[in-house]
Coordinates of C-alpha atoms in Angstrom, one line a residue:
X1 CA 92.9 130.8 119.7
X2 CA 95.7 132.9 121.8
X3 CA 97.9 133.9 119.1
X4 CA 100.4 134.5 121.9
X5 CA 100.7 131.4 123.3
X6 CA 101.8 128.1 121.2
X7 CA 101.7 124.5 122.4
X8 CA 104.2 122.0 121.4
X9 CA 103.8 118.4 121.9
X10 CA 107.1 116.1 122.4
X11 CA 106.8 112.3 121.2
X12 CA 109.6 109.6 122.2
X13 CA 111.6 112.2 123.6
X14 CA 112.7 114.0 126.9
X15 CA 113.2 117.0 127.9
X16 CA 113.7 118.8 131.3
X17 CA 111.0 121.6 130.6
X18 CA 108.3 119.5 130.4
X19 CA 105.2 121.0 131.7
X20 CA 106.8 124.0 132.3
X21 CA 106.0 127.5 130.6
X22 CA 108.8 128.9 128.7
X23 CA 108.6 132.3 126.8
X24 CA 110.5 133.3 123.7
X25 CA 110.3 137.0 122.9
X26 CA 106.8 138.2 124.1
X27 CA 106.2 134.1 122.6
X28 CA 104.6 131.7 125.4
X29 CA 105.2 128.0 125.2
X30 CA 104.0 125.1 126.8
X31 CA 105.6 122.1 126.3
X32 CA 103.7 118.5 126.9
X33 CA 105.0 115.2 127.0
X34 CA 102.6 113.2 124.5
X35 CA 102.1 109.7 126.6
X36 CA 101.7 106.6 124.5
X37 CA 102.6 103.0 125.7
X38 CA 105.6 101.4 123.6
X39 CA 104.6 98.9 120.8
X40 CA 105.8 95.0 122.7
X41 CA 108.9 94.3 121.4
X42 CA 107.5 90.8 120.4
X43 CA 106.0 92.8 117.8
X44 CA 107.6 91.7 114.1
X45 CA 107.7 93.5 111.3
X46 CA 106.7 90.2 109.6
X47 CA 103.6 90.6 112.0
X48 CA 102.6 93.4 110.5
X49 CA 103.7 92.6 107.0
X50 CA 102.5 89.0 106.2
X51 CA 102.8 86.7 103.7
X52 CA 99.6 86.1 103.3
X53 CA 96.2 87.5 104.4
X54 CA 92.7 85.4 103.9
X55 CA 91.3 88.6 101.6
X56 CA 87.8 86.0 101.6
X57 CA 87.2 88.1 104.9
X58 CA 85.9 91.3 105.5
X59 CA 89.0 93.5 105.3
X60 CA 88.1 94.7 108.9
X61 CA 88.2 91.3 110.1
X62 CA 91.5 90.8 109.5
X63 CA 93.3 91.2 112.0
X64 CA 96.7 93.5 112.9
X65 CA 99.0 93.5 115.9
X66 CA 97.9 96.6 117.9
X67 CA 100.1 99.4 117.8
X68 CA 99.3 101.8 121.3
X69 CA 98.7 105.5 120.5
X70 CA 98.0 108.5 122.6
X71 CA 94.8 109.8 123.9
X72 CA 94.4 111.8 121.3
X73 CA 91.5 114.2 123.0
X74 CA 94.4 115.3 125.5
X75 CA 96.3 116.9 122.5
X76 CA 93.7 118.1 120.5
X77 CA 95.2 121.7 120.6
X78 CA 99.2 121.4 119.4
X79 CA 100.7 124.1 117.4
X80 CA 103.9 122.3 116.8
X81 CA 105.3 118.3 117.1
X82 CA 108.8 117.4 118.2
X83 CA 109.1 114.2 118.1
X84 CA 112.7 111.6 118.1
X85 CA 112.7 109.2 116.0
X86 CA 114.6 106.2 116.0
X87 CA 116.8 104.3 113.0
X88 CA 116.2 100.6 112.4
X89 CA 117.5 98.4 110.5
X90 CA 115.4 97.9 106.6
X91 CA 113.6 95.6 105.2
X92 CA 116.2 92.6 105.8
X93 CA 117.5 93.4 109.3
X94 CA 113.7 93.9 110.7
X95 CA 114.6 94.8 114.0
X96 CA 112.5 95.6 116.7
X97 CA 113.2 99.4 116.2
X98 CA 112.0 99.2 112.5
X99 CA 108.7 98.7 114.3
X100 CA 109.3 101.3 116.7
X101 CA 109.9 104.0 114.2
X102 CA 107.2 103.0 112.5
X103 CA 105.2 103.3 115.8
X104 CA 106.4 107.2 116.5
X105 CA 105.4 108.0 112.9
X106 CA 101.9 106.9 112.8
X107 CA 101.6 108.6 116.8
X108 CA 102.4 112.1 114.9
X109 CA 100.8 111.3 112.1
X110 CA 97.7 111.1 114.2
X111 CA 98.4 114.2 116.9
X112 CA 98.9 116.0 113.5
X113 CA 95.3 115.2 111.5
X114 CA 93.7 115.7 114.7
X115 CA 94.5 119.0 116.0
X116 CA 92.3 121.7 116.3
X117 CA 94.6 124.0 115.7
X118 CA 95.0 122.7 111.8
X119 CA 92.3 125.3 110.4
X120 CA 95.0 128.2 109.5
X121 CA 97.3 124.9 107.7
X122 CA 99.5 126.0 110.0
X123 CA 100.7 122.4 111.6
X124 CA 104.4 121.9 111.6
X125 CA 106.3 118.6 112.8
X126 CA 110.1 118.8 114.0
X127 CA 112.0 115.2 113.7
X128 CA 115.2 114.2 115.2
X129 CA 117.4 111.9 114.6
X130 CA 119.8 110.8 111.7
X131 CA 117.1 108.7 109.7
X132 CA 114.5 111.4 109.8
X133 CA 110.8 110.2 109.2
X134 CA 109.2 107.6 107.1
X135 CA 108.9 109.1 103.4
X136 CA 105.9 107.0 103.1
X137 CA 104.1 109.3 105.7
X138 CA 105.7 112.5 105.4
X139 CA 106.6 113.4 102.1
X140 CA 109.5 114.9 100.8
X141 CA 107.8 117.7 99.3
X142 CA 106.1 118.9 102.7
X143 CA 110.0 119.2 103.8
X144 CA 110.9 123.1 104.6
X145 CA 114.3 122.5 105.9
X146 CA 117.0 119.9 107.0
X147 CA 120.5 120.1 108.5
X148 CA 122.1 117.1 110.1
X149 CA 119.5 115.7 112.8
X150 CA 116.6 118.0 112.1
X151 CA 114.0 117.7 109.9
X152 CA 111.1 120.2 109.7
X153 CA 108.0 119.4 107.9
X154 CA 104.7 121.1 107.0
X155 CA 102.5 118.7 106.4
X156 CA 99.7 118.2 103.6
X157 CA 96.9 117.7 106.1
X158 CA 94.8 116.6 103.3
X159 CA 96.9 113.4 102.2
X160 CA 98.3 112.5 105.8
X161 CA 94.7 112.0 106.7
X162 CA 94.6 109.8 104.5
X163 CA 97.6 108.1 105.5
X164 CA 95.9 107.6 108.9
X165 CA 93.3 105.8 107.9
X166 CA 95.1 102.9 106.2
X167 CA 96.1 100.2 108.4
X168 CA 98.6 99.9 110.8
X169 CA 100.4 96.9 107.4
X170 CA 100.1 95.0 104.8
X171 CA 97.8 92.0 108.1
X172 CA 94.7 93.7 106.7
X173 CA 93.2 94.9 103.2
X174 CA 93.0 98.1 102.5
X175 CA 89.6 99.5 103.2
X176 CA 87.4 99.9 100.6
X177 CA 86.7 104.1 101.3
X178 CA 86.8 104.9 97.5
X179 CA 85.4 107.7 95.5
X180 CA 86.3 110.5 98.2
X181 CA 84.0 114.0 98.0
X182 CA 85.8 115.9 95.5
X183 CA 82.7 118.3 95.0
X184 CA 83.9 120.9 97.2
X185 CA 87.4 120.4 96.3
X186 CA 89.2 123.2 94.7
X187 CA 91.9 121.0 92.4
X188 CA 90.2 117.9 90.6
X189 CA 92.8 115.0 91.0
X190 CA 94.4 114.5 87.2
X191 CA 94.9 110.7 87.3
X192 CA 96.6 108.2 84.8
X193 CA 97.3 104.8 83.6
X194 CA 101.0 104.6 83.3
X195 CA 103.0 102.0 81.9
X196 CA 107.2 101.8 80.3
X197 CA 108.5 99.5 77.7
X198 CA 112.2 100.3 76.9
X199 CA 115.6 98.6 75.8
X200 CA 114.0 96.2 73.1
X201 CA 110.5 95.8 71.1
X202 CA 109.7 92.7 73.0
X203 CA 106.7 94.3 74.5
X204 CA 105.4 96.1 72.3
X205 CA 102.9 93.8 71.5
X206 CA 102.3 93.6 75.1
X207 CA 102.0 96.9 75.5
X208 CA 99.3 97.5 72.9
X209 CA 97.2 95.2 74.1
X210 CA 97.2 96.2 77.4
X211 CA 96.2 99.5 76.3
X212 CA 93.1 98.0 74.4
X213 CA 92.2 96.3 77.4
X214 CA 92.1 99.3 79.7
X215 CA 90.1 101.5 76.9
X216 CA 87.9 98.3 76.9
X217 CA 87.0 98.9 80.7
X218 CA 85.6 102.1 80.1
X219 CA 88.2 104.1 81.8
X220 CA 88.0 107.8 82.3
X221 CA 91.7 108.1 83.2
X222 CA 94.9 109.1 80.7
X223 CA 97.4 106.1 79.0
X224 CA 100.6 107.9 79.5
X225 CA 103.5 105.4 78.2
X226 CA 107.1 106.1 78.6
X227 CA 109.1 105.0 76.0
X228 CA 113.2 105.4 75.4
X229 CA 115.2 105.6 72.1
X230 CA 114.5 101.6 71.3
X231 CA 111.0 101.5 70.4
X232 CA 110.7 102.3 66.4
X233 CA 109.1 105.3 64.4
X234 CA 106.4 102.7 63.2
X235 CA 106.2 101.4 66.7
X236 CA 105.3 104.5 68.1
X237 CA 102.6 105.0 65.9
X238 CA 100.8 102.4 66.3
X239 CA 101.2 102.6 70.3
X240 CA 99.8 105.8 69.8
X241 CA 96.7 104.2 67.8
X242 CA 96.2 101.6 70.8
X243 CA 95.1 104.7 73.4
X244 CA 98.7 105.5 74.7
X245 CA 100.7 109.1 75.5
X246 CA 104.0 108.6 74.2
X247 CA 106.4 110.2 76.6
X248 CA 110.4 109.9 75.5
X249 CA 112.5 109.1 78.4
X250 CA 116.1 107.9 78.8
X251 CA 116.5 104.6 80.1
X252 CA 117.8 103.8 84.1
X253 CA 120.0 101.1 84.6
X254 CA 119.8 99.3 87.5
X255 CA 122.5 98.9 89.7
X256 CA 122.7 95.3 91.1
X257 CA 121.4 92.9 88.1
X258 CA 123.9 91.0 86.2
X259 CA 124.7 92.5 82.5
X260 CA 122.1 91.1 79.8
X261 CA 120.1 90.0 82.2
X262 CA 115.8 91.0 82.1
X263 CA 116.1 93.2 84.8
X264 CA 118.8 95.1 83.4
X265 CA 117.6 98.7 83.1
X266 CA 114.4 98.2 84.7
X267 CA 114.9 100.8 87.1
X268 CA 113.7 103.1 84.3
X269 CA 110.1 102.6 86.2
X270 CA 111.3 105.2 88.2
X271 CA 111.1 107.9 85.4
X272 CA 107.2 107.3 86.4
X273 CA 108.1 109.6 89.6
X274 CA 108.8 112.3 87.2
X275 CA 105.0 112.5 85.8
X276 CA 104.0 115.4 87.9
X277 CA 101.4 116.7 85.9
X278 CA 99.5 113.9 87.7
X279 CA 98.1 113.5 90.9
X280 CA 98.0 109.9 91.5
X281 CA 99.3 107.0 88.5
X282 CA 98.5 103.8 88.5
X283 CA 101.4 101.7 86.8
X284 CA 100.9 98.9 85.4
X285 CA 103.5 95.9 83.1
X286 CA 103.3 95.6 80.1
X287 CA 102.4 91.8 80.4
X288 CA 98.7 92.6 81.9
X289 CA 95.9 92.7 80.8
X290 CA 92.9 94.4 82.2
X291 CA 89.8 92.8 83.1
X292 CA 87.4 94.9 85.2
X293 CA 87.8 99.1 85.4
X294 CA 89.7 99.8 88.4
X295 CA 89.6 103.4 88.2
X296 CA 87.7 103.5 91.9
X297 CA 91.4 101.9 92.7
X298 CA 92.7 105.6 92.2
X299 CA 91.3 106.6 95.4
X300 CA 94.4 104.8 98.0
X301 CA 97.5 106.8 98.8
X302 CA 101.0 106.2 97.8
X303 CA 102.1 103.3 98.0
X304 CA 99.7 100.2 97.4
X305 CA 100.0 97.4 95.7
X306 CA 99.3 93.7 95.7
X307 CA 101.3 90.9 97.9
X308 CA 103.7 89.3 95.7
X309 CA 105.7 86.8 98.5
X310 CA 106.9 86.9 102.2
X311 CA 105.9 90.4 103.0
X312 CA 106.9 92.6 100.0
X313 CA 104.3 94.1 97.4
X314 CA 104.7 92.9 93.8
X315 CA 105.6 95.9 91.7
X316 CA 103.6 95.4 88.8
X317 CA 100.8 97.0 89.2
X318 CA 101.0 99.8 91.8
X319 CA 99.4 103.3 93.0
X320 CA 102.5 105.9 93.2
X321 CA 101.7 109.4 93.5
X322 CA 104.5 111.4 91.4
X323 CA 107.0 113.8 93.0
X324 CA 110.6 115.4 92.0
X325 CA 112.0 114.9 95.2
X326 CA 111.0 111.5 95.5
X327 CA 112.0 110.8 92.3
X328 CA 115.7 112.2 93.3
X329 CA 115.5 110.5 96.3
X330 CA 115.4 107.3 94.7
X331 CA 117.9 108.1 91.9
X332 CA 120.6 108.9 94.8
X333 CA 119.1 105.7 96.6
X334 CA 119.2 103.5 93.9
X335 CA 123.2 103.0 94.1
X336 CA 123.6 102.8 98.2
X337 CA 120.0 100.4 98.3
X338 CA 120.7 96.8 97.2
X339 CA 117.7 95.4 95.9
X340 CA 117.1 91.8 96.9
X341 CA 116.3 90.7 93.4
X342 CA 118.6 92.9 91.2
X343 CA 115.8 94.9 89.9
X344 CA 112.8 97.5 90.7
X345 CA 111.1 95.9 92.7
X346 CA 113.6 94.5 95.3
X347 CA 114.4 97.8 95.6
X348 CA 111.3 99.8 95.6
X349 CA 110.1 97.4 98.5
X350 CA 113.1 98.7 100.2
X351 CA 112.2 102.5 99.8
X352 CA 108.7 101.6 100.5
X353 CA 108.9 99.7 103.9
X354 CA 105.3 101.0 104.7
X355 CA 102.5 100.1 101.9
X356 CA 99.1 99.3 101.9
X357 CA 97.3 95.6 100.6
X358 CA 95.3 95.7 97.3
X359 CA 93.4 92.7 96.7
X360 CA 95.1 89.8 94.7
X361 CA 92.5 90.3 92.2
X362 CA 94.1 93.2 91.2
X363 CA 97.1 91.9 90.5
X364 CA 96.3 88.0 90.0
X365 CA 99.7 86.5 89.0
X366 CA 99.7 83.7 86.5
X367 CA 101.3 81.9 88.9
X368 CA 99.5 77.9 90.4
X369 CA 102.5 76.5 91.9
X370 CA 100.4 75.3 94.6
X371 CA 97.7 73.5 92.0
X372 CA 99.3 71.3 90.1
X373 CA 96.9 69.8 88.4
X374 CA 92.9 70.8 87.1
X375 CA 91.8 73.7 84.9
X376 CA 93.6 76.5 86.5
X377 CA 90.7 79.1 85.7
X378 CA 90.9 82.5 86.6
X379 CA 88.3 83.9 88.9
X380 CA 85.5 85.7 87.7
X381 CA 86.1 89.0 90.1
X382 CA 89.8 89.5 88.9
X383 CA 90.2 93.1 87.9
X384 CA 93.8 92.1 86.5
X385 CA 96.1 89.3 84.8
X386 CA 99.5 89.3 85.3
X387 CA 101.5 87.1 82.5
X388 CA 104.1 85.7 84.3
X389 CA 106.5 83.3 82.5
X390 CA 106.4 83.0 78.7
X391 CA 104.6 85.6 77.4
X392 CA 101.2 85.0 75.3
X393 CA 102.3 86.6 72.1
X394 CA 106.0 84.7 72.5
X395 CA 103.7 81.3 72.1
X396 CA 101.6 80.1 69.8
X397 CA 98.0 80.7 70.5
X398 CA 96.5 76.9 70.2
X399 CA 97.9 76.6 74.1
X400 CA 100.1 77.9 76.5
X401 CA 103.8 77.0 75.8
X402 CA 104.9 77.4 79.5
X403 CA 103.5 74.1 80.0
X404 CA 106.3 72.6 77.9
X405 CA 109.2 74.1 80.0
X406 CA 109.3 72.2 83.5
X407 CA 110.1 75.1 85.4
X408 CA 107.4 77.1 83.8
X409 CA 105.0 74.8 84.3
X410 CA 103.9 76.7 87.4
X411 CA 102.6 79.2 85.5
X412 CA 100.7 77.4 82.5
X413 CA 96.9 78.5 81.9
X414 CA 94.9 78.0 78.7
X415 CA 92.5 79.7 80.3
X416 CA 94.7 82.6 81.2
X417 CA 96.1 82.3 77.5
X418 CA 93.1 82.3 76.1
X419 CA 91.7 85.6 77.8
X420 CA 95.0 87.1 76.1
X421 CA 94.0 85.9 72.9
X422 CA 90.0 87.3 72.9
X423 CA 91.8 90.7 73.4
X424 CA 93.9 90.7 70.6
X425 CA 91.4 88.8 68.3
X426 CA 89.2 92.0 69.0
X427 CA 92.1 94.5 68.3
X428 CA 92.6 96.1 64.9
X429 CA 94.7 94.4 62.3
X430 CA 97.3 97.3 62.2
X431 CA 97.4 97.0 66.1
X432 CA 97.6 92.9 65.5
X433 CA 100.6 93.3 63.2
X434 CA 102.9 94.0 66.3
X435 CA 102.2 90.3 67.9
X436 CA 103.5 88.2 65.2
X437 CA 105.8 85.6 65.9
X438 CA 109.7 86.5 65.1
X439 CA 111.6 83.5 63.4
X440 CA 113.8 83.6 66.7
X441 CA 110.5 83.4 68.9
X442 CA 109.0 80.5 67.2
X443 CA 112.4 78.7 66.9
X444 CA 112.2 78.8 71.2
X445 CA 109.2 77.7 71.3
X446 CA 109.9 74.6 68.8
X447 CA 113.0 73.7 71.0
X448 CA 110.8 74.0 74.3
X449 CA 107.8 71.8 72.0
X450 CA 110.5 69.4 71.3
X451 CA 111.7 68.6 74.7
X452 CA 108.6 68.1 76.0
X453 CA 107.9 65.8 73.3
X454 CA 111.3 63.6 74.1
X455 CA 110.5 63.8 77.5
X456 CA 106.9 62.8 77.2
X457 CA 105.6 65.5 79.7
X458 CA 102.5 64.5 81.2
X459 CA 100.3 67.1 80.4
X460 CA 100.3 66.6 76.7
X461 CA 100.5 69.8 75.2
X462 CA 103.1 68.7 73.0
X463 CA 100.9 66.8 70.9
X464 CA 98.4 69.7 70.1
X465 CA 98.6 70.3 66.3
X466 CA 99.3 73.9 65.7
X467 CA 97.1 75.8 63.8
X468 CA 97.9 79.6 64.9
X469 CA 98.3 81.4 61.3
X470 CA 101.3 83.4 62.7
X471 CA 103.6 80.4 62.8
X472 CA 106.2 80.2 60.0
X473 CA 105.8 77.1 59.6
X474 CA 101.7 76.6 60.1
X475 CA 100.4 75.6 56.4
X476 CA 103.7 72.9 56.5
X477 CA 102.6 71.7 60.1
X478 CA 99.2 71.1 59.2
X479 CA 99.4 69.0 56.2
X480 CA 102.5 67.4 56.3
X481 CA 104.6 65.2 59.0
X482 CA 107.1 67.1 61.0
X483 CA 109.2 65.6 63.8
X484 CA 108.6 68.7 66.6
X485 CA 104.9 68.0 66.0

C-alpha cells in the first residue's frame, strides 16, 4: 500500500473536490463519492420492524424490505469514511429519515468491514451531523473524539462485522451462525448469566429458582446477580447457595412510572451495563425459568432479544454487551427519553432502535390471549418461560390462580405452572424455604379465589380443593367446610 497516498470515501454527502487529488503536507488524497441508490421512501420502519414474523420458516426465508448498498468491490481500498448522516425522528415519530439514517449506517458499516486497507486496524469513520451515528453500530467506546457535528470513530472491525451480518430488522430471524472460531482468538469471550432483583424480597423466590434452572441446563457461563440494600443477610445466602454472584448495587429509579407503581425503580437493569468484566451478558427476569441451555445464544451482538408487541423487543431476556460509556449514556438519557411504558423497557427500545429477532422460544411469554380455551401447553422446543401475570410462588401450587382474576386470565397455564413447580420440587429444602406463601400473599389469592367463586367463572378453578402444604390455612381446608373453598 502507498503509505503516501490515502483514499477517503464520502457517503450521503457533497463535496466540490470530488474526484479530484488534493494534497495535505507531502499527504495525497483522493476523494470518491461512494454511490448507492436511496432506500424508497415507502419504506416504514414498521416494515422493517414487524409485529410479527412466521419464525416456522427458515430464517432466510423471511423476507425484509431491501435496503440499496454500494458496489462494494469499487471501494475496496478506503483509508478513511466521511459520511452525513441524517436525524430522524425515534421510535414514535418513525419518519422516513429514521430509515434513512439507518440506511447510511449500515452503507459504512459495510465500506468499513470490507476494506482492504483494514489489516494495520487502521479504519477510521468521520460522521456529520447533530445526531451522530447509530450507537447500535458504532459503539461508544470506538469514539476518539467529538465536538459539535463531528464524530470520529475507530471502529472494532471485529464486532462491526458482526453487525453486518445481522439483518437489515427485526422482518427476519436472526441467523443461526453460532459458536464463532475462537481458536485462534487471542481474548476468550468471558460471558454471563445476569439477572437484578431489588426494592423488595418478592423475587427472591423467583430468583432462586431461576438460578437452579439455568445450573440444570448444564451451563458453562457465570450467574452474576445484582442485588441493592433490600434483599436480607439470610437472603443473600441462600441466593448464593442457588448458583448466583452477588454484586451490591444501588438501585435506579425510573423517571416516568408513577410512585409505588412495579416499574418504579426498574431502571436499575441498567447497572447490568456496568458488568465490564464481561464480554457479552445475557439478562434474564427473575420470573423465568430455563428450559433448554442457551449458551450457543451468547454468540449475537448487542442488542437481541425476542418480539414482545408491534415492533419493540421484550426486555426480559436480552444479549447486551457491557460498556461504561453506554452505560452513561443511558443514565444521562434516561431523564430526556420518555419511555412508552414508564419503565425499562419502553425506554431501552428507545435507545435501541436497531436490534436483532431471537426466536419466541427463547423468550415464550405466558401470555394466550389469542387461545381462549384448550390446554394451553407449552411447546416442546422452548428454551425459556416467561411468568407473566401472578407469579407461581404468589399462588398456590394445585393450579394457576391467574385463571381466577378476569384480566389475568390471558395468561393462565397449569401446564406452565406446573413446569415451575417440578423446578422447585427438585430444589433443596433451604433453597425451598424462600417460596413460602406470606399471610398477605395467600390473603390475595383467597380474595381473587373468592370472586371467581361468586362469579361462577367458567373455567372452574375455584372449585379445586387446595392441598399445597404452604397454605396457612391447608390442614383446615382439607377437612373442614370453608366458604372461599
Amino acid at each position: 500500500m502507498d503509505n503516501k497516498r490515502m483514499k477517503i470515501g464520502l457517503v450521503h454527502t457533497t463535496n466540490p473536490s470530488i474526484g479530484e487529488k488534493t494534497t495535505y503536507g507531502d499527504q495525497e488524497v483522493d476523494m470518491v463519492d461512494v454511490h448507492f441508490e436511496k432506500i424508497s421512501e415507502n419504506i416504514k420502519w414498521s416494515d422493517l420492524f414487524p409485529q410479527w414474523i412466521d419464525e416456522s420458516l427458515p430464517w432466510d426465508s423471511l423476507d425484509c424490505p431491501e435496503i440499496p448498498m454500494p458496489s462494494f468491490e469499487e471501494y475496496r481500498d478506503l483509508d478513511l469514511v466521511v459520511a452525513n448522516v441524517p436525524c430522524g425522528g425515534g421510535k414514535h415519530s418513525k419518519t422516513f429519515e429514521d430509515v434513512l439514517r439507518l440506511q447510511v449506517n449500515l452503507v459504512v458499516a459495510n465500506l468499513l468491514v470490507r476494506s482492504v486497507r483494514k489489516k494495520n486496524g487502521q479504519v477510521f469513520v468521520v460522521f456529520i451531523g447533530s445526531c451522530g451515528p447509530l450507537l447500535e453500530i458504532f459503539r461508544c467506546d470506538d469514539l476518539l473524539w467529538h465536538e459539535e457535528n463531528y464524530w470520529i470513530y475507530k471502529p472494532d472491525l471485529k464486532r462491526l462485522q458482526q453487525k453486518v451480518l445481522m439483518p437489515v430488522g427485526s422482518c427476519q430471524l436472526a441467523p443461526p451462525f453460532l459458536k464463532p472460531d475462537v481458536s485462534t482468538a487471542s481474548h476468550k469471550p468471558k460471558e454471563a448469566y445476569v439477572s437484578v432483583i431489588h426494592s423488595s424480597e418478592d423475587y427472591v423466590c423467583g430468583a432462586i429458582t431461576l438460578a437452579q434452572s439455568i445450573i440444570k441446563s448444564n451451563t458453562t457461563r457465570d450467574l452474576i446477580l445484582l442485588v441493592d440494600d433490600f434483599i436480607s443477610k439470610k437472603s443473600l445466602e441462600n441466593l448464593k447457595s442457588a448458583g448466583w454472584k452477588i454484586k451490591h448495587i444501588q438501585r435506579i429509579h425510573s423517571p416516568y412510572a408513577q410512585k409505588g407503581t412495579y416499574n418504579e425503580w426498574n431502571y436499575s437493569k441498567l447497572r447490568i451495563w456496568q458488568l465490564v468484566e464481561y464480554d457479552k451478558l445475557i439478562f434474564i427476569d427473575s420470573d423465568f425459568i430455563i428450559l433448554r441451555n442457551t449458551d450457543g445464544f451468547f454468540a449475537y451482538p448487542q442488542l437481541s432479544a425476542s418480539g414482545n408487541s408491534r415492533h419493540v423487543f421484550n426486555s426480559g431476556f436480552m444479549l447486551i454487551e457491557p460498556s461504561t460509556c453506554t452505560f452513561e449514556m443511558l443514565m444521562k438519557q434516561r431523564y430526556r427519553v420518555v419511555s412508552y411504558n414508564g419503565g425499562d423497557q419502553g425506554f431501552l427500545n428507545e435507545m435501541f432502535m436497531w436490534w436483532h429477532r431471537l426466536p419466541t422460544k427463547l423468550n415464550f411469554l405466558k401470555d394466550f390471549i389469542a387461545i381462549l380455551d384448550g390446554k394451553r401447553d407449552i411447546p416442546d422446543d422452548a428454551y425459556a418461560l416467561h411468568y407473566l401475570g401472578l407469579k407461581p410462588w404468589m399462588c398456590y401450587k394445585d393450579y394457576d390462580c391467574n385463571w381466577d382474576v378476569l384480566e389475568n386470565q390471558r395468561f393462565g397455564s397449569d401446564s406452565a405452572h406446573g413446569i415451575w413447580w417440578r423446578i422447585y420440587d427438585e430444589m433443596p429444602a433451604e433453597l425451598r424455604s424462600h417460596c413460602e406463601l406470606s399471610p398477605q400473599m395467600e390473603a390475595n389469592v383467597r380474595m381473587y379465589r373468592e370472586m371467581a367463586r361468586n362469579g361462577s367463572y367458567p373455567d372452574g378453578h375455584w372449585k379445586i380443593k387446595i392441598t399445597d402444604s404452604r397454605s396457612h390455612f391447608s390442614h383446615y381446608l382439607t377437612n373442614t367446610y370453608f366458604p372461599y373453598e
